[in-house]
């Protein structure tokens, strides 16, 4: 069984974070611990820890309990494949966010350099 401890802490706090740091008060949808089948290739699946979207933005949140740069490297580099699973969200600004119970300063700097939010 997969641990969901970090997701269970991040998810309920994310609406408050969106409002405080991004000025977002209305969320259109939120998916937590979701498996999504590719709309064109049903043999492909992708897991999403937390996905939140508004009218013009999408926030993809990846969580780890004890992360390192290797844990997030694929997530950091991936700019497009997420949208393959949610074609209806194409064209919205993307906010990639990584959440953890504790995050070393060098990892925060790595994520920031790659346009990702760390929490």
CSV table of N, CA, C and O in Angstrom, one decimal:
chain,number,residue,atom,x,y,z
A,1,UNK,N,0.8,-1.2,0.0
A,1,UNK,CA,0.0,0.0,0.0
A,1,UNK,C,0.9,1.2,0.0
A,1,UNK,O,1.9,1.3,0.7
A,2,UNK,N,0.5,2.2,-0.8
A,2,UNK,CA,1.3,3.5,-1.0
A,2,UNK,C,0.9,4.4,0.2
A,2,UNK,O,-0.2,4.6,0.5
A,3,UNK,N,1.9,5.1,0.7
A,3,UNK,CA,1.7,6.0,1.8
A,3,UNK,C,1.2,7.3,1.2
A,3,UNK,O,1.6,7.8,0.2
A,4,UNK,N,0.2,7.9,1.9
A,4,UNK,CA,-0.4,9.2,1.4
A,4,UNK,C,-0.2,10.3,2.5
A,4,UNK,O,-0.9,11.3,2.4
A,5,UNK,N,0.7,10.1,3.4
A,5,UNK,CA,0.8,11.0,4.5
A,5,UNK,C,1.1,12.4,4.1
A,5,UNK,O,0.4,13.4,4.5
A,6,UNK,N,2.0,12.6,3.2
A,6,UNK,CA,2.4,14.0,2.7
A,6,UNK,C,1.2,14.6,2.0
A,6,UNK,O,0.8,15.8,2.2
A,7,UNK,N,0.6,13.8,1.1
A,7,UNK,CA,-0.6,14.3,0.3
A,7,UNK,C,-1.7,14.7,1.3
A,7,UNK,O,-2.4,15.7,1.0
A,8,UNK,N,-1.9,14.0,2.3
A,8,UNK,CA,-2.9,14.3,3.3
A,8,UNK,C,-2.7,15.6,4.0
A,8,UNK,O,-3.6,16.2,4.6
A,9,UNK,N,-1.4,16.0,4.1
A,9,UNK,CA,-1.1,17.3,4.7
A,9,UNK,C,-1.2,18.4,3.7
A,9,UNK,O,-1.7,19.5,3.9
A,10,UNK,N,-0.6,18.2,2.5
A,10,UNK,CA,-0.6,19.2,1.5
A,10,UNK,C,-1.9,19.6,0.9
A,10,UNK,O,-2.3,20.7,0.8
A,11,UNK,N,-2.7,18.6,0.6
A,11,UNK,CA,-4.0,18.8,-0.1
A,11,UNK,C,-5.0,19.7,0.6
A,11,UNK,O,-5.5,20.7,0.0
A,12,UNK,N,-5.2,19.5,1.9
A,12,UNK,CA,-6.2,20.5,2.6
A,12,UNK,C,-5.6,21.9,2.7
A,12,UNK,O,-6.4,22.8,2.9
A,13,UNK,N,-4.3,22.0,2.7
A,13,UNK,CA,-3.7,23.4,2.8
A,13,UNK,C,-3.6,24.1,1.5
A,13,UNK,O,-3.3,25.3,1.5
A,14,UNK,N,-3.7,23.4,0.4
A,14,UNK,CA,-3.4,24.0,-0.9
A,14,UNK,C,-4.4,25.2,-1.2
A,14,UNK,O,-3.9,26.2,-1.8
A,15,UNK,N,-5.6,25.1,-1.0
A,15,UNK,CA,-6.5,26.2,-1.3
A,15,UNK,C,-6.1,27.5,-0.6
A,15,UNK,O,-6.1,28.6,-1.2
A,16,UNK,N,-5.7,27.4,0.7
A,16,UNK,CA,-5.2,28.6,1.4
A,16,UNK,C,-3.9,29.1,0.8
A,16,UNK,O,-3.7,30.3,0.6
A,17,UNK,N,-3.0,28.2,0.4
A,17,UNK,CA,-1.8,28.6,-0.3
A,17,UNK,C,-2.1,29.3,-1.6
A,17,UNK,O,-1.5,30.3,-1.9
A,18,UNK,N,-3.0,28.8,-2.4
A,18,UNK,CA,-3.4,29.4,-3.7
A,18,UNK,C,-3.9,30.8,-3.5
A,18,UNK,O,-3.5,31.7,-4.2
A,19,UNK,N,-4.7,31.0,-2.4
A,19,UNK,CA,-5.3,32.3,-2.2
A,19,UNK,C,-4.2,33.3,-1.7
A,19,UNK,O,-4.1,34.4,-2.2
A,20,UNK,N,-3.4,32.8,-0.8
A,20,UNK,CA,-2.4,33.7,-0.1
A,20,UNK,C,-1.3,34.1,-1.1
A,20,UNK,O,-0.9,35.3,-1.2
A,21,UNK,N,-0.8,33.1,-1.9
A,21,UNK,CA,0.4,33.4,-2.7
A,21,UNK,C,0.2,33.6,-4.1
A,21,UNK,O,1.0,34.2,-4.8
A,22,UNK,N,-1.0,33.2,-4.6
A,22,UNK,CA,-1.3,33.4,-6.0
A,22,UNK,C,-2.6,34.2,-6.3
A,22,UNK,O,-3.0,34.4,-7.4
A,23,UNK,N,-3.3,34.6,-5.2
A,23,UNK,CA,-4.5,35.4,-5.4
A,23,UNK,C,-5.6,34.6,-6.0
A,23,UNK,O,-6.6,35.2,-6.5
A,24,UNK,N,-5.6,33.3,-5.9
A,24,UNK,CA,-6.6,32.5,-6.4
A,24,UNK,C,-7.7,32.1,-5.3
A,24,UNK,O,-7.3,31.5,-4.3
A,25,UNK,N,-8.9,32.5,-5.6
A,25,UNK,CA,-9.9,32.2,-4.6
A,25,UNK,C,-11.0,31.2,-5.1
A,25,UNK,O,-11.7,30.6,-4.3
A,26,UNK,N,-11.0,31.1,-6.4
A,26,UNK,CA,-12.0,30.1,-7.0
A,26,UNK,C,-11.3,29.0,-7.7
A,26,UNK,O,-10.5,29.3,-8.7
A,27,UNK,N,-11.5,27.8,-7.3
A,27,UNK,CA,-11.0,26.6,-7.9
A,27,UNK,C,-12.1,25.9,-8.7
A,27,UNK,O,-13.2,25.8,-8.2
A,28,UNK,N,-11.8,25.6,-10.0
A,28,UNK,CA,-12.8,24.9,-10.8
A,28,UNK,C,-12.9,23.4,-10.4
A,28,UNK,O,-14.0,22.8,-10.4
A,29,UNK,N,-11.7,22.8,-10.2
A,29,UNK,CA,-11.7,21.4,-9.8
A,29,UNK,C,-10.4,21.0,-9.1
A,29,UNK,O,-9.4,21.7,-9.2
A,30,UNK,N,-10.5,19.9,-8.4
A,30,UNK,CA,-9.4,19.4,-7.7
A,30,UNK,C,-9.4,17.9,-7.7
A,30,UNK,O,-10.4,17.3,-7.4
A,31,UNK,N,-8.3,17.3,-8.1
A,31,UNK,CA,-8.2,15.8,-8.1
A,31,UNK,C,-7.1,15.4,-7.1
A,31,UNK,O,-5.9,16.0,-7.2
A,32,UNK,N,-7.3,14.5,-6.2
A,32,UNK,CA,-6.4,14.1,-5.2
A,32,UNK,C,-6.1,12.6,-5.5
A,32,UNK,O,-7.0,11.8,-5.6
A,33,UNK,N,-4.8,12.2,-5.5
A,33,UNK,CA,-4.4,10.8,-5.7
A,33,UNK,C,-5.2,10.2,-6.8
A,33,UNK,O,-5.9,9.2,-6.7
A,34,UNK,N,-5.1,10.7,-8.0
A,34,UNK,CA,-5.9,10.3,-9.1
A,34,UNK,C,-5.0,9.5,-10.2
A,34,UNK,O,-3.9,9.9,-10.5
A,35,UNK,N,-5.6,8.4,-10.7
A,35,UNK,CA,-5.0,7.7,-11.8
A,35,UNK,C,-5.8,8.1,-13.0
A,35,UNK,O,-7.0,8.1,-13.0
A,36,UNK,N,-5.1,8.5,-14.0
A,36,UNK,CA,-5.8,9.0,-15.2
A,36,UNK,C,-5.4,8.2,-16.4
A,36,UNK,O,-4.2,8.0,-16.7
A,37,UNK,N,-6.3,7.7,-17.2
A,37,UNK,CA,-6.0,7.0,-18.4
A,37,UNK,C,-5.8,8.0,-19.6
A,37,UNK,O,-6.5,9.0,-19.6
A,38,UNK,N,-4.8,7.7,-20.4
A,38,UNK,CA,-4.6,8.6,-21.5
A,38,UNK,C,-5.8,8.6,-22.4
A,38,UNK,O,-6.4,7.5,-22.7
A,39,UNK,N,-6.3,9.7,-22.9
A,39,UNK,CA,-7.6,9.7,-23.6
A,39,UNK,C,-7.5,9.1,-25.0
A,39,UNK,O,-8.5,8.6,-25.5
A,40,UNK,N,-6.3,9.0,-25.6
A,40,UNK,CA,-6.1,8.4,-26.9
A,40,UNK,C,-5.5,7.0,-26.9
A,40,UNK,O,-5.7,6.2,-27.8
A,41,UNK,N,-4.7,6.7,-25.8
A,41,UNK,CA,-4.1,5.5,-25.7
A,41,UNK,C,-4.4,4.9,-24.4
A,41,UNK,O,-3.8,5.1,-23.4
A,42,UNK,N,-5.5,4.1,-24.3
A,42,UNK,CA,-6.0,3.6,-23.1
A,42,UNK,C,-5.1,2.6,-22.3
A,42,UNK,O,-5.3,2.3,-21.2
A,43,UNK,N,-4.0,2.2,-23.0
A,43,UNK,CA,-3.0,1.4,-22.3
A,43,UNK,C,-2.0,2.2,-21.4
A,43,UNK,O,-1.3,1.6,-20.6
A,44,UNK,N,-2.1,3.5,-21.5
A,44,UNK,CA,-1.2,4.4,-20.8
A,44,UNK,C,-1.9,5.0,-19.6
A,44,UNK,O,-3.1,5.5,-19.8
A,45,UNK,N,-1.3,5.0,-18.4
A,45,UNK,CA,-1.9,5.6,-17.2
A,45,UNK,C,-0.9,6.5,-16.6
A,45,UNK,O,0.3,6.3,-16.7
A,46,UNK,N,-1.3,7.5,-15.9
A,46,UNK,CA,-0.4,8.4,-15.1
A,46,UNK,C,-1.1,8.7,-13.8
A,46,UNK,O,-2.3,8.9,-13.7
A,47,UNK,N,-0.2,8.7,-12.8
A,47,UNK,CA,-0.7,9.1,-11.4
A,47,UNK,C,-0.5,10.5,-11.1
A,47,UNK,O,0.6,11.0,-11.4
A,48,UNK,N,-1.4,11.2,-10.5
A,48,UNK,CA,-1.3,12.6,-10.1
A,48,UNK,C,-1.5,12.7,-8.6
A,48,UNK,O,-2.6,12.2,-8.2
A,49,UNK,N,-0.6,13.2,-7.9
A,49,UNK,CA,-0.8,13.4,-6.4
A,49,UNK,C,-1.9,14.4,-6.1
A,49,UNK,O,-2.8,14.1,-5.4
A,50,UNK,N,-1.8,15.6,-6.7
A,50,UNK,CA,-2.8,16.6,-6.5
A,50,UNK,C,-2.8,17.5,-7.8
A,50,UNK,O,-1.7,17.9,-8.3
A,51,UNK,N,-3.9,17.7,-8.3
A,51,UNK,CA,-4.1,18.6,-9.5
A,51,UNK,C,-5.2,19.5,-9.2
A,51,UNK,O,-6.3,19.1,-8.8
A,52,UNK,N,-5.0,20.8,-9.3
A,52,UNK,CA,-6.0,21.8,-9.1
A,52,UNK,C,-6.0,22.8,-10.3
A,52,UNK,O,-4.9,23.2,-10.7
A,53,UNK,N,-7.2,23.1,-10.7
A,53,UNK,CA,-7.2,24.1,-11.8
A,53,UNK,C,-8.3,25.2,-11.6
A,53,UNK,O,-9.3,25.0,-10.9
A,54,UNK,N,-7.9,26.3,-12.2
A,54,UNK,CA,-8.8,27.5,-12.2
A,54,UNK,C,-9.2,27.7,-13.7
A,54,UNK,O,-8.8,27.0,-14.5
A,55,UNK,N,-9.8,28.8,-13.9
A,55,UNK,CA,-10.2,29.2,-15.3
A,55,UNK,C,-9.0,29.4,-16.2
A,55,UNK,O,-9.1,29.0,-17.4
A,56,UNK,N,-7.9,29.9,-15.6
A,56,UNK,CA,-6.7,30.1,-16.5
A,56,UNK,C,-5.4,29.5,-16.0
A,56,UNK,O,-4.4,29.7,-16.6
A,57,UNK,N,-5.4,28.8,-14.9
A,57,UNK,CA,-4.2,28.2,-14.4
A,57,UNK,C,-4.4,26.7,-14.0
A,57,UNK,O,-5.5,26.3,-13.7
A,58,UNK,N,-3.3,26.0,-14.1
A,58,UNK,CA,-3.3,24.6,-13.6
A,58,UNK,C,-2.1,24.4,-12.7
A,58,UNK,O,-1.0,24.9,-13.0
A,59,UNK,N,-2.4,23.8,-11.5
A,59,UNK,CA,-1.3,23.6,-10.5
A,59,UNK,C,-1.2,22.1,-10.4
A,59,UNK,O,-2.1,21.4,-10.0
A,60,UNK,N,0.0,21.6,-10.8
A,60,UNK,CA,0.3,20.2,-10.6
A,60,UNK,C,1.2,20.1,-9.4
A,60,UNK,O,2.3,20.7,-9.3
A,61,UNK,N,0.8,19.2,-8.4
A,61,UNK,CA,1.5,19.1,-7.2
A,61,UNK,C,2.0,17.7,-7.0
A,61,UNK,O,1.2,16.7,-7.1
A,62,UNK,N,3.3,17.5,-6.9
A,62,UNK,CA,3.9,16.2,-6.6
A,62,UNK,C,4.4,16.2,-5.2
A,62,UNK,O,5.0,17.2,-4.7
A,63,UNK,N,4.2,15.2,-4.5
A,63,UNK,CA,4.6,15.1,-3.1
A,63,UNK,C,5.5,13.9,-2.8
A,63,UNK,O,5.4,12.9,-3.4
A,64,UNK,N,6.5,14.2,-1.9
A,64,UNK,CA,7.4,13.1,-1.4
A,64,UNK,C,7.6,13.3,0.1
A,64,UNK,O,7.6,14.5,0.5
A,65,UNK,N,7.9,12.3,0.8
A,65,UNK,CA,8.1,12.4,2.2
A,65,UNK,C,9.5,12.8,2.5
A,65,UNK,O,9.7,13.7,3.4
A,66,UNK,N,10.5,12.3,1.8
A,66,UNK,CA,11.9,12.7,2.0
A,66,UNK,C,12.6,12.8,0.7
A,66,UNK,O,13.3,12.0,0.2
A,67,UNK,N,12.4,14.0,0.0
A,67,UNK,CA,12.8,14.1,-1.4
A,67,UNK,C,14.2,14.4,-1.6
A,67,UNK,O,14.9,14.9,-0.8
A,68,UNK,N,14.6,14.2,-2.9
A,68,UNK,CA,15.9,14.6,-3.4
A,68,UNK,C,15.7,15.1,-4.8
A,68,UNK,O,14.6,14.9,-5.4
A,69,UNK,N,16.7,15.7,-5.4
A,69,UNK,CA,16.5,16.2,-6.8
A,69,UNK,C,16.1,15.1,-7.8
A,69,UNK,O,15.4,15.3,-8.7
A,70,UNK,N,16.6,13.9,-7.6
A,70,UNK,CA,16.3,12.8,-8.5
A,70,UNK,C,14.8,12.5,-8.4
A,70,UNK,O,14.3,12.1,-9.4
A,71,UNK,N,14.2,12.6,-7.3
A,71,UNK,CA,12.8,12.3,-7.2
A,71,UNK,C,11.9,13.3,-8.0
A,71,UNK,O,10.9,12.9,-8.5
A,72,UNK,N,12.4,14.5,-8.2
A,72,UNK,CA,11.6,15.5,-8.9
A,72,UNK,C,12.2,15.8,-10.3
A,72,UNK,O,11.6,16.6,-11.1
A,73,UNK,N,13.3,15.2,-10.7
A,73,UNK,CA,13.9,15.6,-12.0
A,73,UNK,C,13.0,15.3,-13.2
A,73,UNK,O,12.8,16.2,-14.1
A,74,UNK,N,12.3,14.2,-13.3
A,74,UNK,CA,11.3,14.0,-14.4
A,74,UNK,C,10.2,14.9,-14.3
A,74,UNK,O,9.7,15.5,-15.4
A,75,UNK,N,9.7,15.2,-13.1
A,75,UNK,CA,8.6,16.2,-13.0
A,75,UNK,C,9.0,17.6,-13.4
A,75,UNK,O,8.2,18.3,-14.1
A,76,UNK,N,10.2,18.0,-13.1
A,76,UNK,CA,10.7,19.3,-13.4
A,76,UNK,C,10.8,19.4,-15.0
A,76,UNK,O,10.5,20.4,-15.5
A,77,UNK,N,11.4,18.4,-15.6
A,77,UNK,CA,11.6,18.5,-17.1
A,77,UNK,C,10.3,18.3,-17.9
A,77,UNK,O,10.2,18.8,-19.0
A,78,UNK,N,9.3,17.7,-17.4
A,78,UNK,CA,8.1,17.4,-18.1
A,78,UNK,C,7.2,18.6,-18.2
A,78,UNK,O,6.6,19.0,-17.2
A,79,UNK,N,7.1,19.2,-19.4
A,79,UNK,CA,6.3,20.4,-19.6
A,79,UNK,C,5.0,20.0,-20.3
A,79,UNK,O,4.0,20.8,-20.3
A,80,UNK,N,5.0,18.9,-21.0
A,80,UNK,CA,3.8,18.7,-21.9
A,80,UNK,C,3.0,17.4,-21.6
A,80,UNK,O,1.8,17.4,-21.9
A,81,UNK,N,3.6,16.4,-21.2
A,81,UNK,CA,2.9,15.1,-21.1
A,81,UNK,C,1.7,15.1,-20.2
A,81,UNK,O,0.7,14.4,-20.4
A,82,UNK,N,1.8,16.0,-19.1
A,82,UNK,CA,0.6,16.1,-18.2
A,82,UNK,C,-0.6,16.6,-19.0
A,82,UNK,O,-1.7,16.1,-18.8
A,83,UNK,N,-0.4,17.5,-19.9
A,83,UNK,CA,-1.5,18.0,-20.7
A,83,UNK,C,-2.1,17.0,-21.6
A,83,UNK,O,-3.2,17.1,-22.1
A,84,UNK,N,-1.3,16.0,-22.0
A,84,UNK,CA,-1.8,14.9,-22.9
A,84,UNK,C,-3.0,14.2,-22.2
A,84,UNK,O,-3.9,13.7,-22.8
A,85,UNK,N,-2.9,14.1,-20.8
A,85,UNK,CA,-3.9,13.4,-20.1
A,85,UNK,C,-5.2,14.3,-19.8
A,85,UNK,O,-6.2,13.8,-19.5
A,86,UNK,N,-5.0,15.6,-19.9
A,86,UNK,CA,-6.0,16.5,-19.7
A,86,UNK,C,-6.0,17.6,-20.8
A,86,UNK,O,-5.7,18.7,-20.6
A,87,UNK,N,-6.4,17.2,-22.0
A,87,UNK,CA,-6.4,18.1,-23.1
A,87,UNK,C,-7.2,19.3,-23.0
A,87,UNK,O,-7.0,20.4,-23.5
A,88,UNK,N,-8.3,19.2,-22.1
A,88,UNK,CA,-9.1,20.3,-21.9
A,88,UNK,C,-8.5,21.5,-21.1
A,88,UNK,O,-9.0,22.6,-21.0
A,89,UNK,N,-7.3,21.2,-20.5
A,89,UNK,CA,-6.5,22.2,-19.8
A,89,UNK,C,-5.4,22.9,-20.6
A,89,UNK,O,-4.8,23.8,-20.1
A,90,UNK,N,-5.2,22.5,-21.8
A,90,UNK,CA,-4.2,23.1,-22.6
A,90,UNK,C,-4.5,24.6,-22.8
A,90,UNK,O,-5.6,25.0,-23.0
A,91,UNK,N,-3.4,25.3,-22.7
A,91,UNK,CA,-3.5,26.8,-22.8
A,91,UNK,C,-3.6,27.5,-21.5
A,91,UNK,O,-3.5,28.7,-21.5
A,92,UNK,N,-3.7,26.8,-20.4
A,92,UNK,CA,-3.7,27.4,-19.1
A,92,UNK,C,-2.3,27.4,-18.6
A,92,UNK,O,-1.5,26.6,-18.9
A,93,UNK,N,-2.0,28.5,-17.8
A,93,UNK,CA,-0.7,28.6,-17.2
A,93,UNK,C,-0.4,27.5,-16.3
A,93,UNK,O,-1.3,27.0,-15.6
A,94,UNK,N,0.8,27.0,-16.3
A,94,UNK,CA,1.2,25.8,-15.5
A,94,UNK,C,2.0,26.2,-14.3
A,94,UNK,O,3.0,26.9,-14.4
A,95,UNK,N,1.6,25.8,-13.1
A,95,UNK,CA,2.3,26.0,-11.9
A,95,UNK,C,2.7,24.6,-11.3
A,95,UNK,O,1.9,23.9,-10.8
A,96,UNK,N,4.0,24.3,-11.5
A,96,UNK,CA,4.4,23.0,-11.0
A,96,UNK,C,4.9,23.2,-9.6
A,96,UNK,O,5.6,24.1,-9.3
A,97,UNK,N,4.4,22.4,-8.7
A,97,UNK,CA,4.7,22.5,-7.2
A,97,UNK,C,5.1,21.2,-6.6
A,97,UNK,O,4.5,20.2,-6.9
A,98,UNK,N,6.1,21.2,-5.8
A,98,UNK,CA,6.6,20.1,-5.2
A,98,UNK,C,6.4,20.3,-3.7
A,98,UNK,O,6.8,21.3,-3.1
A,99,UNK,N,5.8,19.3,-3.0
A,99,UNK,CA,5.6,19.4,-1.6
A,99,UNK,C,6.2,18.3,-0.8
A,99,UNK,O,6.3,17.2,-1.3
A,100,UNK,N,6.7,18.6,0.4
A,100,UNK,CA,7.4,17.6,1.2
A,100,UNK,C,7.3,18.0,2.7
A,100,UNK,O,7.0,19.2,3.0
A,101,UNK,N,7.5,17.1,3.6
A,101,UNK,CA,7.5,17.4,5.0
A,101,UNK,C,8.7,18.3,5.3
A,101,UNK,O,8.6,19.2,6.1
A,102,UNK,N,9.8,18.0,4.7
A,102,UNK,CA,11.0,18.8,4.9
A,102,UNK,C,11.8,18.8,3.5
A,102,UNK,O,11.8,17.8,2.8
A,103,UNK,N,12.3,20.0,3.2
A,103,UNK,CA,13.0,20.1,1.9
A,103,UNK,C,14.3,20.8,2.1
A,103,UNK,O,14.3,22.0,2.6
A,104,UNK,N,15.4,20.2,1.8
A,104,UNK,CA,16.7,20.9,2.0
A,104,UNK,C,16.8,22.1,1.1
A,104,UNK,O,16.2,22.2,0.0
A,105,UNK,N,17.6,23.1,1.5
A,105,UNK,CA,17.7,24.4,0.8
A,105,UNK,C,18.3,24.1,-0.6
A,105,UNK,O,17.8,24.8,-1.5
A,106,UNK,N,19.2,23.2,-0.8
A,106,UNK,CA,19.7,23.0,-2.2
A,106,UNK,C,18.6,22.5,-3.1
A,106,UNK,O,18.6,22.8,-4.3
A,107,UNK,N,17.7,21.7,-2.6
A,107,UNK,CA,16.5,21.2,-3.4
A,107,UNK,C,15.6,22.3,-3.7
A,107,UNK,O,15.1,22.4,-4.9
A,108,UNK,N,15.3,23.2,-2.8
A,108,UNK,CA,14.5,24.4,-3.0
A,108,UNK,C,15.1,25.2,-4.1
A,108,UNK,O,14.4,25.7,-5.1
A,109,UNK,N,16.4,25.4,-4.1
A,109,UNK,CA,17.1,26.2,-5.1
A,109,UNK,C,17.0,25.5,-6.5
A,109,UNK,O,16.8,26.2,-7.5
A,110,UNK,N,17.2,24.2,-6.5
A,110,UNK,CA,17.1,23.4,-7.7
A,110,UNK,C,15.7,23.6,-8.3
A,110,UNK,O,15.6,23.9,-9.5
A,111,UNK,N,14.7,23.4,-7.5
A,111,UNK,CA,13.3,23.6,-8.0
A,111,UNK,C,13.0,25.0,-8.5
A,111,UNK,O,12.4,25.2,-9.6
A,112,UNK,N,13.5,26.0,-7.8
A,112,UNK,CA,13.3,27.4,-8.2
A,112,UNK,C,13.9,27.7,-9.5
A,112,UNK,O,13.3,28.3,-10.3
A,113,UNK,N,15.2,27.2,-9.7
A,113,UNK,CA,15.9,27.4,-10.9
A,113,UNK,C,15.1,26.8,-12.1
A,113,UNK,O,15.2,27.3,-13.2
A,114,UNK,N,14.4,25.8,-11.9
A,114,UNK,CA,13.6,25.1,-12.9
A,114,UNK,C,12.1,25.6,-13.0
A,114,UNK,O,11.3,24.9,-13.6
A,115,UNK,N,11.8,26.7,-12.4
A,115,UNK,CA,10.5,27.2,-12.5
A,115,UNK,C,9.4,26.5,-11.7
A,115,UNK,O,8.2,26.5,-12.0
A,116,UNK,N,9.8,25.8,-10.6
A,116,UNK,CA,8.9,25.0,-9.8
A,116,UNK,C,8.8,25.7,-8.4
A,116,UNK,O,9.7,26.2,-7.9
A,117,UNK,N,7.6,25.6,-7.9
A,117,UNK,CA,7.4,26.1,-6.5
A,117,UNK,C,7.7,24.9,-5.6
A,117,UNK,O,7.4,23.8,-5.8
A,118,UNK,N,8.2,25.3,-4.4
A,118,UNK,CA,8.6,24.3,-3.4
A,118,UNK,C,7.8,24.6,-2.1
A,118,UNK,O,7.7,25.8,-1.7
A,119,UNK,N,7.2,23.6,-1.5
A,119,UNK,CA,6.5,23.8,-0.3
A,119,UNK,C,6.6,22.6,0.7
A,119,UNK,O,6.8,21.5,0.3
